[in-house]
């Protein structure tokens, strides 16, 4: 055999064993329903910005604004239908804003914190930007493509899905959440 043909066959043989099978692009939802197709995959996406929808990996439901808590705050729930959010990079952090009403997502301070459970309430701030409590780090979860951990920078707490209630809260992590589905969020273009 000619050396070029042998080289080509060797490359083709090695490639057939080392090339990854195509995997589902989590930035293109094929359905609006919950899916359990969140498996560890190589990193390949940047954080989507602009108009987005934010879905809990654990519940398959979407982050949504709900009824007013008081005249300055709106409660956050998880709903079956997606709600439009705006994700904007602001320096090293992000602002997450409910498009309907231009209300920033933020972690509530004193009254919203339960020291026994370590849980903190999350609201939208109706008057606008929630100052430092409305600054978030959005990072692709280690080993997951298109799936993110969302951390409140002011309190150093991760956004997560409550297992007993239909809402999102924040809680201190013990290091990075490392694949625990309650801390994983799928963020895709709206």
Short mmCIF file of C-alpha atoms in Angstrom, two decimals:
data_model
loop_
_atom_site.label_atom_id
_atom_site.label_comp_id
_atom_site.label_asym_id
_atom_site.label_seq_id
_atom_site.Cartn_x
_atom_site.Cartn_y
_atom_site.Cartn_z
CA UNK A 1 0.00 0.00 0.00
CA UNK A 2 1.11 3.50 -0.66
CA UNK A 3 2.15 5.53 2.43
CA UNK A 4 -0.49 8.23 1.79
CA UNK A 5 -3.32 5.68 1.65
CA UNK A 6 -2.06 3.98 4.83
CA UNK A 7 -1.91 7.35 6.61
CA UNK A 8 -5.44 8.19 5.49
CA UNK A 9 -6.83 4.84 6.65
CA UNK A 10 -5.06 5.17 10.00
CA UNK A 11 -6.46 8.67 10.54
CA UNK A 12 -9.97 7.51 9.57
CA UNK A 13 -9.72 4.52 11.93
CA UNK A 14 -8.54 6.64 14.88
CA UNK A 15 -11.14 9.34 14.16
CA UNK A 16 -13.97 6.77 14.19
CA UNK A 17 -13.12 5.87 17.79
CA UNK A 18 -12.29 9.31 19.14
CA UNK A 19 -14.90 11.54 17.57
CA UNK A 20 -17.83 12.38 19.79
CA UNK A 21 -21.32 11.63 18.63
CA UNK A 22 -23.33 14.77 17.99
CA UNK A 23 -25.17 15.81 21.09
CA UNK A 24 -28.37 17.74 21.65
CA UNK A 25 -27.91 21.50 21.49
CA UNK A 26 -29.62 22.72 24.65
CA UNK A 27 -29.86 26.23 23.20
CA UNK A 28 -32.51 25.07 20.78
CA UNK A 29 -35.52 23.73 22.64
CA UNK A 30 -37.29 21.08 20.65
CA UNK A 31 -40.20 21.02 23.11
CA UNK A 32 -41.58 23.28 25.76
CA UNK A 33 -42.17 20.37 28.14
CA UNK A 34 -39.74 19.01 30.70
CA UNK A 35 -37.00 16.71 29.51
CA UNK A 36 -34.57 14.57 31.37
CA UNK A 37 -31.94 14.80 28.61
CA UNK A 38 -29.50 16.73 30.79
CA UNK A 39 -26.39 14.60 30.80
CA UNK A 40 -22.82 15.61 31.38
CA UNK A 41 -21.34 16.87 28.15
CA UNK A 42 -18.31 18.88 27.12
CA UNK A 43 -18.54 22.67 27.47
CA UNK A 44 -19.32 24.37 24.21
CA UNK A 45 -21.57 27.39 24.77
CA UNK A 46 -21.20 30.90 26.07
CA UNK A 47 -23.90 32.35 28.29
CA UNK A 48 -26.87 33.38 26.13
CA UNK A 49 -27.76 37.05 26.55
CA UNK A 50 -30.67 39.21 25.45
CA UNK A 51 -34.21 37.76 25.60
CA UNK A 52 -34.07 34.36 27.30
CA UNK A 53 -36.19 31.78 29.08
CA UNK A 54 -34.84 30.11 32.21
CA UNK A 55 -35.89 26.55 33.01
CA UNK A 56 -35.15 24.49 36.11
CA UNK A 57 -33.47 21.21 35.22
CA UNK A 58 -34.96 19.57 38.31
CA UNK A 59 -38.61 20.51 37.78
CA UNK A 60 -38.71 21.24 34.05
CA UNK A 61 -40.59 24.45 34.87
CA UNK A 62 -39.69 28.01 33.96
CA UNK A 63 -38.71 30.90 36.20
CA UNK A 64 -41.60 33.39 36.24
CA UNK A 65 -42.75 36.53 38.00
CA UNK A 66 -45.95 36.10 39.96
CA UNK A 67 -48.19 38.23 42.14
CA UNK A 68 -46.89 41.32 43.93
CA UNK A 69 -45.46 40.62 47.39
CA UNK A 70 -45.79 44.32 48.20
CA UNK A 71 -45.67 47.50 46.10
CA UNK A 72 -41.92 47.11 45.42
CA UNK A 73 -41.48 43.34 45.04
CA UNK A 74 -42.97 40.53 42.99
CA UNK A 75 -42.69 36.89 44.06
CA UNK A 76 -40.93 34.38 41.84
CA UNK A 77 -42.52 31.06 40.96
CA UNK A 78 -41.94 28.19 38.57
CA UNK A 79 -44.48 27.85 35.76
CA UNK A 80 -45.13 25.44 32.88
CA UNK A 81 -45.07 28.24 30.31
CA UNK A 82 -41.89 30.21 29.71
CA UNK A 83 -41.67 33.86 30.65
CA UNK A 84 -39.37 36.29 28.87
CA UNK A 85 -36.33 37.49 30.81
CA UNK A 86 -33.47 39.73 29.74
CA UNK A 87 -29.97 38.53 30.59
CA UNK A 88 -27.45 41.37 30.25
CA UNK A 89 -23.76 41.22 31.04
CA UNK A 90 -22.79 44.15 33.26
CA UNK A 91 -19.02 43.99 33.72
CA UNK A 92 -18.04 40.67 35.32
CA UNK A 93 -21.61 39.90 36.40
CA UNK A 94 -25.10 39.68 34.88
CA UNK A 95 -28.42 41.35 35.48
CA UNK A 96 -31.48 39.14 35.09
CA UNK A 97 -34.55 41.24 34.34
CA UNK A 98 -38.19 40.23 33.90
CA UNK A 99 -39.04 41.74 30.51
CA UNK A 100 -42.66 42.40 31.44
CA UNK A 101 -42.25 45.35 33.79
CA UNK A 102 -38.45 45.66 33.50
CA UNK A 103 -37.99 44.22 37.02
CA UNK A 104 -34.60 42.92 38.16
CA UNK A 105 -34.24 39.54 39.84
CA UNK A 106 -32.63 39.90 43.27
CA UNK A 107 -32.08 37.99 46.51
CA UNK A 108 -34.03 39.52 49.40
CA UNK A 109 -31.99 40.51 52.43
CA UNK A 110 -33.14 40.44 56.06
CA UNK A 111 -36.81 39.51 56.03
CA UNK A 112 -36.37 36.96 53.24
CA UNK A 113 -33.66 34.88 54.93
CA UNK A 114 -34.36 31.78 57.01
CA UNK A 115 -31.25 31.04 59.13
CA UNK A 116 -32.50 27.55 60.05
CA UNK A 117 -32.69 26.32 56.45
CA UNK A 118 -30.23 28.74 54.88
CA UNK A 119 -32.86 29.62 52.27
CA UNK A 120 -33.32 33.13 50.95
CA UNK A 121 -36.36 34.44 49.07
CA UNK A 122 -35.90 35.67 45.51
CA UNK A 123 -38.05 38.46 44.08
CA UNK A 124 -38.12 40.94 41.26
CA UNK A 125 -37.61 44.57 42.21
CA UNK A 126 -40.45 46.58 40.69
CA UNK A 127 -38.73 50.02 40.88
CA UNK A 128 -35.82 48.76 38.74
CA UNK A 129 -32.27 47.61 39.38
CA UNK A 130 -31.86 45.71 42.66
CA UNK A 131 -28.40 47.19 43.38
CA UNK A 132 -25.77 44.68 44.51
CA UNK A 133 -28.41 42.12 45.49
CA UNK A 134 -29.35 41.96 41.80
CA UNK A 135 -25.90 40.98 40.52
CA UNK A 136 -25.52 37.39 39.38
CA UNK A 137 -22.73 35.16 38.18
CA UNK A 138 -23.92 32.83 35.41
CA UNK A 139 -21.50 30.00 34.66
CA UNK A 140 -21.90 26.85 32.64
CA UNK A 141 -22.17 23.99 35.14
CA UNK A 142 -19.05 21.81 35.20
CA UNK A 143 -19.52 19.00 32.70
CA UNK A 144 -22.85 20.24 31.28
CA UNK A 145 -23.31 21.91 27.93
CA UNK A 146 -25.87 24.72 27.88
CA UNK A 147 -26.77 24.21 31.56
CA UNK A 148 -25.83 26.87 34.11
CA UNK A 149 -25.32 27.60 37.79
CA UNK A 150 -26.62 31.03 38.78
CA UNK A 151 -25.00 32.59 41.85
CA UNK A 152 -26.02 35.78 43.65
CA UNK A 153 -22.78 37.70 44.14
CA UNK A 154 -23.98 39.84 47.06
CA UNK A 155 -24.80 36.86 49.30
CA UNK A 156 -22.62 34.23 47.56
CA UNK A 157 -25.67 31.97 47.23
CA UNK A 158 -26.86 29.80 44.35
CA UNK A 159 -30.29 30.04 42.75
CA UNK A 160 -32.06 26.71 43.16
CA UNK A 161 -35.41 25.00 42.84
CA UNK A 162 -37.13 24.28 46.12
CA UNK A 163 -38.14 20.62 46.33
CA UNK A 164 -41.21 21.33 48.47
CA UNK A 165 -42.46 24.59 46.98
CA UNK A 166 -43.06 25.77 43.44
CA UNK A 167 -40.49 28.54 43.59
CA UNK A 168 -36.85 29.46 43.28
CA UNK A 169 -34.73 30.46 46.28
CA UNK A 170 -31.04 30.98 46.96
CA UNK A 171 -28.83 29.03 49.32
CA UNK A 172 -25.14 28.92 50.16
CA UNK A 173 -23.29 26.27 48.25
CA UNK A 174 -20.56 24.14 49.70
CA UNK A 175 -18.16 24.88 46.91
CA UNK A 176 -19.78 24.57 43.49
CA UNK A 177 -23.13 22.73 43.38
CA UNK A 178 -21.42 20.06 41.19
CA UNK A 179 -24.30 18.72 39.14
CA UNK A 180 -27.05 18.70 41.77
CA UNK A 181 -30.11 19.21 39.53
CA UNK A 182 -31.79 21.61 41.96
CA UNK A 183 -28.99 24.13 41.19
CA UNK A 184 -29.01 23.64 37.41
CA UNK A 185 -30.75 26.00 34.99
CA UNK A 186 -31.22 25.73 31.25
CA UNK A 187 -31.01 29.21 29.73
CA UNK A 188 -32.05 29.50 26.08
CA UNK A 189 -33.02 32.26 23.67
CA UNK A 190 -36.68 33.24 23.95
#
